[in-house]
Structure formats: C-alpha cells, structure tokens
Short mmCIF file of C-alpha atoms in Angstrom, two decimals:
data_model
loop_
_atom_site.label_atom_id
_atom_site.label_comp_id
_atom_site.label_asym_id
_atom_site.label_seq_id
_atom_site.Cartn_x
_atom_site.Cartn_y
_atom_site.Cartn_z
CA MET A 1 4.35 -16.53 -2.02
CA THR A 2 3.77 -15.59 -5.89
CA ALA A 3 1.05 -12.19 -6.48
CA THR A 4 1.09 -13.03 -10.34
CA VAL A 5 -0.57 -10.52 -12.77
CA VAL A 6 -1.79 -11.70 -16.39
CA LEU A 7 -2.77 -9.27 -18.72
CA GLY A 8 -2.98 -8.63 -22.74
CA ALA A 9 -0.34 -6.75 -24.41
CA GLN A 10 -2.24 -5.64 -26.92
CA TRP A 11 -5.90 -4.50 -27.37
CA GLY A 12 -7.00 -7.50 -26.11
CA ASP A 13 -8.60 -11.41 -27.13
CA GLU A 14 -4.92 -12.43 -27.05
CA GLY A 15 -5.40 -15.87 -25.29
CA LYS A 16 -5.74 -14.70 -21.90
CA GLY A 17 -7.79 -17.14 -20.90
CA LYS A 18 -5.54 -19.84 -21.24
CA VAL A 19 -2.70 -18.53 -19.68
CA THR A 20 -4.63 -17.20 -16.74
CA ASP A 21 -6.11 -20.87 -16.51
CA PHE A 22 -2.67 -22.46 -16.54
CA PHE A 23 -1.35 -20.50 -13.46
CA ALA A 24 -4.97 -20.80 -12.12
CA SER A 25 -4.31 -24.78 -11.70
CA GLU A 26 -1.35 -23.68 -8.91
CA ALA A 27 -3.52 -20.69 -7.98
CA ASP A 28 -5.41 -20.38 -4.41
CA TYR A 29 -6.93 -16.82 -5.82
CA VAL A 30 -7.02 -15.59 -8.99
CA VAL A 31 -9.16 -11.88 -9.19
CA ARG A 32 -10.63 -10.22 -11.59
CA PHE A 33 -9.64 -6.09 -11.07
CA GLN A 34 -11.03 -4.19 -13.72
CA GLY A 35 -13.55 -4.14 -16.29
CA GLY A 36 -16.78 -6.12 -16.68
CA ASN A 37 -18.36 -8.64 -19.11
CA ASN A 38 -17.38 -6.77 -21.76
CA ALA A 39 -14.02 -8.74 -21.73
CA GLY A 40 -14.11 -12.34 -22.74
CA HIS A 41 -11.95 -15.80 -22.84
CA THR A 42 -12.51 -19.76 -24.08
CA ILE A 43 -11.02 -22.31 -21.76
CA VAL A 44 -10.95 -25.06 -23.86
CA VAL A 45 -11.23 -28.46 -21.77
CA GLY A 46 -11.48 -31.70 -23.69
CA ASP A 47 -14.57 -31.19 -26.36
CA GLU A 48 -15.50 -28.36 -24.73
CA LYS A 49 -15.78 -24.85 -24.61
CA ILE A 50 -15.95 -22.45 -21.47
CA ALA A 51 -16.76 -19.02 -22.29
CA LEU A 52 -16.01 -16.71 -19.28
CA SER A 53 -16.82 -12.77 -19.00
CA LEU A 54 -16.85 -11.96 -15.78
CA THR A 55 -15.81 -15.05 -13.36
CA PRO A 56 -12.72 -15.19 -12.97
CA SER A 57 -10.95 -18.21 -14.49
CA GLY A 58 -9.82 -19.32 -11.05
CA VAL A 59 -13.77 -20.90 -10.76
CA LEU A 60 -13.31 -23.93 -12.83
CA TYR A 61 -10.40 -25.29 -10.20
CA PRO A 62 -12.38 -27.07 -6.82
CA ASP A 63 -9.95 -25.34 -4.51
CA CYS A 64 -9.48 -21.87 -6.07
CA VAL A 65 -11.05 -18.80 -4.53
CA PRO A 66 -12.31 -16.37 -7.67
CA VAL A 67 -12.49 -13.08 -7.03
CA ILE A 68 -14.45 -9.74 -8.36
CA GLY A 69 -12.26 -6.98 -7.42
CA SER A 70 -12.93 -3.73 -6.83
CA GLY A 71 -12.10 -2.02 -9.78
CA CYS A 72 -14.62 -4.19 -11.62
CA VAL A 73 -18.10 -3.22 -13.12
CA VAL A 74 -21.25 -5.82 -12.29
CA ASP A 75 -23.62 -6.60 -14.32
CA ILE A 76 -26.13 -9.13 -11.56
CA GLY A 77 -28.07 -9.82 -14.51
CA PHE A 78 -25.62 -11.57 -16.39
CA LEU A 79 -23.62 -12.73 -14.01
CA LYS A 80 -26.38 -14.63 -12.64
CA ASN A 81 -26.41 -16.21 -15.67
CA GLU A 82 -23.38 -17.04 -16.27
CA LEU A 83 -23.08 -19.02 -12.31
CA GLU A 84 -25.98 -20.86 -13.79
CA MET A 85 -24.48 -22.13 -16.76
CA LEU A 86 -21.40 -22.56 -14.75
CA ASN A 87 -23.57 -24.92 -12.40
CA SER A 88 -25.14 -26.39 -15.12
CA LYS A 89 -21.89 -28.01 -16.38
CA ASN A 90 -21.07 -28.68 -12.52
CA VAL A 91 -18.83 -25.84 -11.92
CA SER A 92 -19.13 -25.06 -8.33
CA THR A 93 -19.47 -21.25 -7.91
CA GLU A 94 -19.91 -20.93 -3.76
CA LYS A 95 -16.42 -19.49 -3.38
CA LEU A 96 -16.97 -16.56 -5.53
CA ALA A 97 -16.36 -13.59 -3.99
CA ILE A 98 -17.68 -9.91 -5.22
CA SER A 99 -15.88 -6.36 -3.41
CA PRO A 100 -18.73 -4.39 -1.83
CA ASN A 101 -16.61 -1.47 -4.04
CA ALA A 102 -17.43 -2.98 -7.27
CA HIS A 103 -19.72 -0.71 -9.02
CA VAL A 104 -23.02 -2.07 -9.97
CA ILE A 105 -24.20 -1.51 -14.21
CA MET A 106 -27.58 -0.43 -14.54
CA PRO A 107 -30.27 -0.61 -17.11
CA TYR A 108 -29.38 2.81 -18.06
CA HIS A 109 -25.99 2.50 -18.20
CA LYS A 110 -26.52 0.18 -20.52
CA LEU A 111 -29.70 2.03 -22.50
CA LEU A 112 -27.38 5.56 -22.43
CA ASP A 113 -24.11 3.46 -24.01
CA GLU A 114 -25.93 2.39 -27.24
CA LEU A 115 -27.87 5.48 -28.08
CA ILE A 116 -24.36 7.41 -27.24
CA GLU A 117 -22.93 4.98 -29.81
CA GLU A 118 -25.69 5.40 -32.16
CA SER A 119 -25.00 9.14 -32.07
CA LEU A 120 -20.99 9.46 -32.69
CA GLY A 121 -22.07 7.75 -36.48
CA LYS A 122 -18.41 7.58 -38.21
CA ASN A 123 -16.37 8.72 -35.06
CA LYS A 124 -17.81 5.64 -33.22
CA ILE A 125 -15.70 3.99 -30.89
CA GLY A 126 -16.80 0.25 -31.00
CA THR A 127 -18.58 -0.35 -27.63
CA THR A 128 -20.17 -3.43 -26.76
CA LYS A 129 -22.60 -1.67 -25.82
CA LYS A 130 -22.14 -3.68 -22.18
CA GLY A 131 -22.68 -0.40 -20.33
CA ILE A 132 -19.43 -0.54 -19.44
CA GLY A 133 -18.62 2.92 -19.89
CA PRO A 134 -21.46 5.18 -18.69
CA CYS A 135 -21.28 3.03 -15.48
CA TYR A 136 -17.26 4.08 -14.95
CA ALA A 137 -18.76 7.50 -15.94
CA ASP A 138 -21.20 6.94 -13.04
CA LYS A 139 -18.20 5.98 -10.35
CA ILE A 140 -16.48 9.00 -11.56
CA GLN A 141 -18.34 11.41 -11.17
CA ARG A 142 -19.48 9.68 -7.96
CA SER A 143 -23.23 8.90 -8.79
CA GLY A 144 -22.73 5.28 -8.60
CA ILE A 145 -24.46 2.53 -7.19
CA ARG A 146 -21.60 -0.01 -5.15
CA ILE A 147 -22.33 -3.78 -4.58
CA GLN A 148 -22.88 -3.06 -0.74
CA ASP A 149 -25.97 -0.50 -2.09
CA LEU A 150 -28.06 -3.95 -2.20
CA LEU A 151 -27.75 -4.86 1.01
CA ASP A 152 -29.14 -1.89 2.55
CA ASP A 153 -33.01 -1.65 0.55
CA LYS A 154 -33.49 2.01 1.53
CA ILE A 155 -30.06 3.75 0.32
CA PHE A 156 -30.24 1.39 -3.22
CA GLU A 157 -33.92 2.40 -4.01
CA GLU A 158 -33.07 6.03 -3.03
CA LYS A 159 -30.23 6.05 -5.11
CA VAL A 160 -31.95 4.55 -8.12
CA ARG A 161 -34.85 7.08 -7.84
CA ILE A 162 -32.32 9.81 -8.27
CA ASN A 163 -30.05 8.62 -11.02
CA THR A 164 -33.26 7.62 -12.74
CA GLU A 165 -35.10 10.51 -12.49
CA GLU A 166 -31.63 12.26 -13.80
CA LYS A 167 -30.75 9.71 -16.75
CA ASN A 168 -34.31 10.09 -18.19
CA LYS A 169 -33.81 13.92 -18.63
CA LEU A 170 -30.70 12.95 -20.97
CA LEU A 171 -33.06 9.92 -22.69
CA THR A 172 -36.36 12.28 -23.10
CA LYS A 173 -34.39 15.52 -24.00
CA ILE A 174 -31.46 14.54 -25.63
CA TYR A 175 -32.69 11.39 -27.27
CA ASN A 176 -35.83 11.73 -27.50
CA ARG A 177 -36.14 8.02 -25.54
CA GLU A 178 -39.34 6.77 -23.29
CA PRO A 179 -38.42 7.40 -19.91
CA LEU A 180 -37.20 4.41 -17.49
CA ASP A 181 -39.55 3.04 -14.37
CA ALA A 182 -37.45 3.48 -11.40
CA ASP A 183 -39.79 1.22 -10.15
CA GLU A 184 -39.73 -1.66 -12.49
CA ILE A 185 -35.69 -1.66 -11.73
CA ILE A 186 -35.53 -1.47 -8.16
CA ASN A 187 -38.13 -4.34 -8.81
CA GLU A 188 -36.06 -6.15 -10.75
CA PHE A 189 -32.70 -6.22 -8.57
CA LYS A 190 -34.69 -7.90 -5.77
CA SER A 191 -34.25 -10.49 -8.21
CA TYR A 192 -30.52 -10.36 -7.56
CA LYS A 193 -29.84 -9.65 -3.91
CA ASP A 194 -28.98 -13.44 -3.17
CA ILE A 195 -26.02 -13.19 -5.11
CA VAL A 196 -24.59 -10.22 -3.33
CA THR A 197 -25.79 -11.65 0.12
CA ASN A 198 -24.24 -15.04 -0.59
CA HIS A 199 -21.38 -13.27 -2.46
CA VAL A 200 -20.09 -10.24 -1.13
CA LYS A 201 -16.60 -10.22 0.95
CA ASP A 202 -14.07 -7.97 1.54
CA THR A 203 -12.05 -9.09 -0.80
CA SER A 204 -9.18 -6.60 -0.11
CA LEU A 205 -9.14 -7.95 3.58
CA MET A 206 -9.29 -11.40 2.07
CA ILE A 207 -6.54 -10.81 -0.65
CA SER A 208 -4.54 -9.36 1.99
CA LYS A 209 -4.47 -12.42 4.52
CA ALA A 210 -3.97 -14.86 1.52
CA ILE A 211 -0.67 -11.97 0.89
CA LYS A 212 0.97 -12.56 4.69
CA GLU A 213 -0.03 -16.78 4.50
CA ASN A 214 2.31 -16.91 1.62
CA LYS A 215 -0.39 -18.13 -0.71
CA ASN A 216 -0.76 -18.28 -4.57
CA ILE A 217 -1.99 -15.41 -5.96
CA LEU A 218 -3.36 -14.48 -9.60
CA PHE A 219 -4.66 -11.32 -10.33
CA GLU A 220 -6.02 -11.60 -13.93
CA GLY A 221 -7.23 -8.36 -16.32
CA ALA A 222 -9.36 -8.24 -18.27
CA GLN A 223 -8.66 -6.25 -22.56
CA GLY A 224 -5.23 -5.36 -22.45
CA THR A 225 -2.70 -2.49 -22.28
CA LEU A 226 -3.57 -0.71 -25.64
CA LEU A 227 -6.69 -0.46 -24.64
CA ASP A 228 -6.41 1.23 -21.46
CA ILE A 229 -7.84 4.62 -20.60
CA ASP A 230 -4.43 6.77 -20.25
CA HIS A 231 -2.19 4.91 -22.05
CA GLY A 232 -4.00 3.33 -24.47
CA THR A 233 -4.83 4.30 -28.17
CA TYR A 234 -7.31 7.21 -26.95
CA PRO A 235 -10.26 7.72 -27.50
CA PHE A 236 -10.61 3.97 -29.10
CA VAL A 237 -9.47 2.38 -25.80
CA THR A 238 -11.79 0.53 -22.80
CA SER A 239 -13.68 2.72 -19.81
CA SER A 240 -10.64 1.61 -17.29
CA ASN A 241 -6.50 1.02 -16.76
CA THR A 242 -6.37 -2.70 -17.98
CA SER A 243 -2.06 -1.81 -17.40
CA SER A 244 -0.49 -3.46 -14.52
CA GLY A 245 -0.70 -1.08 -12.15
CA ASN A 246 -4.39 -1.49 -11.60
CA ALA A 247 -4.16 -4.93 -10.15
CA ALA A 248 -3.23 -3.36 -6.81
CA ILE A 249 -6.04 -0.55 -7.06
CA GLY A 250 -8.87 -2.58 -8.07
CA SER A 251 -7.94 -5.28 -5.91
CA GLY A 252 -7.01 -3.07 -3.00
CA VAL A 253 -3.68 -4.04 -2.45
CA GLY A 254 -0.29 -2.47 -2.02
CA PRO A 255 1.63 -2.86 -5.05
CA LEU A 256 4.66 -3.64 -3.50
CA SER A 257 3.16 -7.02 -2.95
CA LEU A 258 3.09 -8.16 -6.50
CA ASN A 259 5.92 -9.75 -7.96
CA LYS A 260 5.79 -11.33 -10.81
CA ILE A 261 3.74 -9.46 -14.40
CA VAL A 262 3.05 -11.43 -17.13
CA GLY A 263 2.25 -10.03 -20.52
CA VAL A 264 0.01 -12.15 -22.85
CA THR A 265 0.94 -11.70 -26.96
CA LYS A 266 -0.54 -13.62 -29.85
CA ALA A 267 2.46 -14.37 -32.70
CA TYR A 268 0.75 -11.93 -34.33
CA ILE A 269 -1.76 -9.20 -33.55
CA SER A 270 -5.64 -8.40 -33.72
CA ARG A 271 -8.22 -5.69 -32.69
CA VAL A 272 -11.78 -5.26 -32.63
CA GLY A 273 -13.69 -2.05 -33.19
CA SER A 274 -12.23 1.41 -34.51
CA GLY A 275 -8.98 3.16 -34.09
CA PRO A 276 -5.38 2.71 -35.86
CA PHE A 277 -3.53 -0.32 -36.37
CA ILE A 278 -0.48 0.16 -38.07
CA THR A 279 -0.34 -3.49 -38.85
CA GLU A 280 -3.06 -4.54 -39.96
CA GLN A 281 -3.28 -7.04 -42.94
CA LYS A 282 -6.64 -6.21 -45.24
CA ASN A 283 -5.59 -8.56 -47.93
CA ASP A 284 -5.63 -12.37 -47.90
CA ILE A 285 -2.65 -12.51 -44.62
CA GLY A 286 -5.38 -10.96 -42.73
CA ASP A 287 -8.46 -13.43 -43.43
CA PHE A 288 -5.50 -16.40 -43.42
CA LEU A 289 -4.93 -15.37 -39.85
CA ILE A 290 -8.46 -14.58 -39.13
CA GLU A 291 -9.91 -17.87 -39.93
CA LYS A 292 -7.59 -19.90 -39.12
CA GLY A 293 -7.26 -18.32 -35.97
CA ALA A 294 -11.03 -18.20 -35.04
CA GLU A 295 -10.94 -14.07 -35.04
CA PHE A 296 -14.37 -13.44 -33.58
CA GLY A 297 -15.11 -11.43 -30.07
CA VAL A 298 -15.65 -13.71 -27.31
CA VAL A 299 -18.47 -11.56 -26.38
CA THR A 300 -20.09 -9.66 -29.61
CA GLY A 301 -18.90 -12.03 -32.19
CA ARG A 302 -17.40 -9.73 -34.62
CA ARG A 303 -15.12 -10.33 -36.44
CA ARG A 304 -10.98 -9.37 -35.92
CA ARG A 305 -8.60 -7.41 -37.74
CA CYS A 306 -5.64 -8.62 -37.84
CA GLY A 307 -2.45 -7.97 -38.77
CA TRP A 308 1.61 -8.01 -38.17
CA LEU A 309 2.89 -8.62 -34.56
CA ASP A 310 4.54 -4.93 -34.15
CA LEU A 311 7.28 -4.45 -31.93
CA VAL A 312 6.95 -1.77 -31.22
CA SER A 313 3.90 -1.63 -29.38
CA LEU A 314 5.12 -4.80 -27.41
CA LYS A 315 7.64 -3.15 -26.49
CA TYR A 316 5.47 0.03 -25.50
CA SER A 317 3.42 -2.67 -23.28
CA VAL A 318 6.99 -4.09 -21.03
CA ARG A 319 7.56 -0.15 -20.67
CA VAL A 320 4.12 0.93 -19.00
CA ASN A 321 3.31 -2.78 -16.95
CA SER A 322 7.13 -3.72 -16.40
CA LEU A 323 5.82 -7.08 -17.45
CA THR A 324 9.03 -9.67 -16.24
CA GLU A 325 8.30 -12.35 -18.88
CA LEU A 326 6.05 -12.97 -21.90
CA PHE A 327 3.39 -14.95 -23.15
CA ILE A 328 3.04 -15.86 -26.97
CA THR A 329 0.05 -17.61 -27.66
CA LYS A 330 -1.45 -19.28 -31.54
CA LEU A 331 1.85 -19.41 -32.61
CA ASP A 332 0.41 -22.62 -34.91
CA VAL A 333 -1.82 -20.05 -36.68
CA LEU A 334 1.10 -19.13 -38.40
CA SER A 335 2.05 -22.69 -39.28
CA GLY A 336 1.72 -22.63 -43.84
CA LEU A 337 2.52 -19.50 -44.23
CA GLU A 338 5.41 -19.07 -46.70
CA GLU A 339 6.73 -15.74 -45.55
CA ILE A 340 5.74 -13.93 -42.02
CA LYS A 341 6.58 -10.24 -40.57
CA LEU A 342 7.22 -8.65 -37.47
CA GLY A 343 6.92 -4.87 -37.60
CA ILE A 344 9.87 -3.40 -35.81
CA GLY A 345 9.49 0.71 -36.58
CA TYR A 346 7.24 3.36 -37.80
CA ARG A 347 7.81 5.47 -40.94
CA HIS A 348 6.55 8.83 -40.01
CA ASN A 349 7.53 11.71 -42.37
CA ASP A 350 10.89 10.01 -43.60
CA GLU A 351 11.76 9.09 -40.21
CA VAL A 352 11.23 5.61 -38.53
CA ILE A 353 9.99 5.59 -35.06
CA THR A 354 11.25 2.29 -32.86
CA ASP A 355 9.72 3.66 -29.10
CA TYR A 356 5.96 4.05 -29.37
CA PRO A 357 4.99 7.70 -30.59
CA TYR A 358 3.44 10.24 -28.20
CA GLN A 359 1.28 11.56 -30.81
CA GLN A 360 -2.18 10.42 -31.02
CA ASN A 361 -1.72 11.69 -35.42
CA VAL A 362 1.13 9.21 -35.99
CA PHE A 363 -0.55 6.34 -35.84
CA TYR A 364 -2.64 7.68 -38.78
CA ASP A 365 -0.06 8.99 -40.45
CA ALA A 366 2.61 6.06 -40.36
CA ASP A 367 3.89 3.02 -42.60
CA PRO A 368 5.11 0.39 -41.03
CA VAL A 369 9.03 -0.88 -40.98
CA TYR A 370 9.01 -5.00 -40.89
CA ASP A 371 11.49 -7.51 -40.72
CA THR A 372 11.12 -10.64 -42.86
CA PHE A 373 11.27 -13.87 -41.94
CA LYS A 374 10.74 -16.94 -43.59
CA GLY A 375 8.15 -19.50 -42.63
CA TRP A 376 7.68 -23.36 -41.92
CA SER A 377 4.62 -25.90 -43.06
CA GLU A 378 4.76 -28.46 -39.76
CA ASP A 379 1.86 -29.00 -37.44
CA ILE A 380 3.43 -27.92 -34.25
CA THR A 381 -0.31 -28.38 -32.14
CA SER A 382 1.94 -31.45 -30.23
CA ILE A 383 5.17 -29.91 -29.43
CA LYS A 384 6.25 -29.61 -25.91
CA ASN A 385 10.01 -28.33 -26.52
CA PHE A 386 11.18 -25.43 -27.39
CA ASP A 387 14.00 -27.06 -29.51
CA ASP A 388 11.85 -29.27 -31.25
CA LEU A 389 10.06 -26.44 -32.60
CA PRO A 390 10.94 -25.71 -36.62
CA LEU A 391 13.95 -24.01 -37.82
CA ASN A 392 12.27 -21.00 -38.76
CA ALA A 393 9.62 -20.91 -35.62
CA LYS A 394 12.59 -20.49 -33.14
CA LYS A 395 14.27 -17.45 -35.58
CA TYR A 396 10.86 -16.08 -34.99
CA ILE A 397 10.62 -16.29 -31.20
CA ASN A 398 14.08 -15.15 -31.09
CA ALA A 399 13.77 -12.57 -32.66
CA ILE A 400 10.50 -11.01 -30.50
CA GLU A 401 12.64 -12.05 -27.50
CA GLU A 402 16.27 -9.38 -28.57
CA PHE A 403 13.47 -6.63 -29.66
CA ILE A 404 11.32 -6.68 -26.10
CA GLU A 405 14.58 -7.85 -24.42
CA ILE A 406 12.56 -9.44 -21.61
CA PRO A 407 11.87 -13.51 -21.88
CA ILE A 408 9.24 -15.69 -23.52
CA THR A 409 8.90 -18.10 -20.92
CA PHE A 410 5.85 -19.96 -22.23
CA ILE A 411 4.43 -20.70 -26.19
CA GLY A 412 1.01 -21.99 -26.88
CA VAL A 413 0.53 -23.42 -30.19
CA GLY A 414 -3.23 -25.00 -29.83
CA PRO A 415 -6.02 -24.42 -28.25
CA GLU A 416 -6.08 -26.89 -25.66
CA ARG A 417 -5.11 -25.90 -22.23
CA THR A 418 -2.37 -28.77 -22.23
CA GLN A 419 -0.90 -26.97 -25.50
CA ASN A 420 1.71 -25.11 -24.48
CA ILE A 421 5.95 -24.61 -25.10
CA VAL A 422 7.15 -23.47 -21.45
CA ILE A 423 10.62 -22.62 -21.04
CA ASN A 424 12.80 -22.12 -18.04
CA ASN A 425 9.79 -22.69 -15.58
CA ASP A 426 10.54 -22.10 -11.81
#
C-alpha cells in the first residue's frame, strides 16, 4: 500500500495537475482534502487540455475513485457544470464520492467574498471571489451548511433561512445591498439534490477500508504551502490548511496512514494576487517566464507574478510538510536564458537569513541573495533521462537538491503528461 500526498511547495500553480495525473495512473483512490473551486489544474492529453478545479484528477482514470473529502468546500452548481463538461468528453463521473461532512458554498458566501474584497481597497487579499473564505468562516463559527444537510429538506431549509436572515443584515446595513431571498436559494438547491444523492458516501470509512486492503491512495492538495492559513504568507493566503498535515484531517484518516509526501515546485516561482514576493522579477525576465510558461491562472485567467526560484521558502516547505521528495516542473521554460539565478538567502538589516523568517515585516524589507548559473539553449522537451540534460541544467538541478536536502525524483520538461524525466522511481 502507498498513501501518497502531493502538494504544492510554493503559492500554488506549480503544475500539480500533471504530477497528480502521473500518480493517479496507478492510484485506486484520489482524494482532495482541502479547498474548493478556487484551485485549478490543467492536464494535457494529446491535443486536448482538461482544466479541473474541484473534481479530483483521478476522474480521468476509469478504475480510480475520485473523492472530495471533508476538508473541502463545495460549490455544487460549479461541480454540476464540471461533471457535465467531463461527461461531454466521455469521461465517466459515476465513481465520484463526496464526503457528507464537506461544507457547501452558498450564494451569500460568494457575494460577501466580493464585497469584503472590494471594501479592503489597496489592502485587498487577491481572493478569487468564489466564496471560499466566507464558507470556511461559517464552518469555524459552526453555522455552516454541510453536504449531508441537503439530504434532509427540513434541516436544509431551516439552516438556509436562519443563515440568510443573518447575512441579509450584513448585506443591507453594512454594504447597502439588496437582501437575498431564502426561497430562491432553497429552490436553486433542489435542482442539485441528485448530485448529492448519487455521490455522497462515507468517504472516511471508504478510505480507511482501502488502506486496510493495501490499495494505492493519492491525497491531492490544492493551492500551495505558502498559502496555508497557518504557515503561509498571512494574510495573503487561502482559507484552509494546504500543508501535508491536513491530508489526514481533511480526509478522515489517521496521520500514520501517510507514507510518502511529495512536494511540487516549478523550476522558477510564481504567485497570483497580492502579498510579498522577494525573488519577483518585474522586468524582461519576469515577462519571459510569464509568456513562455503560459503563466495565467486556470480559475481566474489572471497574469501570474514570476521570479527566480526561492530556495529559502522551498526549504521551509520541506520542513513544514515533511517532504520525502521533490518534483520539479517546467524546467523547459528556462531554456534560452543566458543566466539563471537561485535565491539562497534574504538580506535584512545587513544580515543574510537562510531560514524562513517568522516575522512578516522581513518579507517587505529584505533583498534576495542569489547564486548565479549559466543557462542553456538546447530544447529539452523530448529528454527522458537526467544524464541527457545539458550540463548547465544538471548543475542547476543538483544545486537545488543540495540546498533542500531531499531527493528530486521527477522533472517536467514540457506540458504533455508524458514529457517527464523520472529519477530513481520505485
């Protein structure tokens, strides 16, 4: 049995879709354990790109069971559309299992997400306005609506009316907006009941049985470590725990069940939205990475901010996740650069810091310290073996591995699911 966690080591958008697809080909179960449709990953199959935001990537394999765990928040209307999109591409969604304890994103969550972000002005977080934060807030305040509530009309309607009445006070008195109609919300969700009835399962029990039966299970993270609500660049983070510890909590299994934790990083680094970014390149290098790397958000279409790979934050990600290995994607994007840099420290008040700072103000005042490497011009997109990479590319990879002190076992050299170099794969 292997229970593998795959998660982003940066601010998301590391190419996890390709990596989870790599593991999903041999997985019996693929489990999403946090987040909602604010995440997105694209899998390239031949000439077709399949963009998924909520459905686990295992749905593309007919023998795999995709699971939406209890740590997720679910926009059921969005899920309905995503499942219809998959069915239109002849991808079966019958095996999808949804935890009864996952929380439901309601219309008032999305509206409040937008209004709160607008009210912050220049201090805005950069939210996707999908209702994720307000939904998690209701969960913590114990006023949320869960998937299982949709199975009981009386309970669901009662909760909707109570919550809508409360949210309308905010909408009308604080934000000067028209109130929402609880009956309209209730009627809308009646059309989603079949999705819940057909797909809700005791996913905690399902996964626990699978572990006992020595099945292969993949736990699929959304966003990235630096967006973790506790361990990321707060407050410019998402609203859930994106680090590996939540793979167990958000799936309903014990932490000793996890035996492989794989971090994913690009060969450079990017982020969407606001927040500190020490190695960001607001210049021709940044433009080069954005254009060649097609750095535009799957969910929002927003242009990503790009820069040199930051090994200080990457080493931090290794620590907080207990990463056992690292997958690097998009190495091919760096081909053609005469010079490539790695961030190896932060200079702050005449001191060079090589461990991730615990005070937020350091991120705004520090300057990057770089190691500089010669680039390469060769096209590496067809290479399958590490030894066949250009010498300068191998030096670059080896420097990363030496700094973070865990093995690099996979290198993506192109967008196709087959354009990979696999190292020491057992």
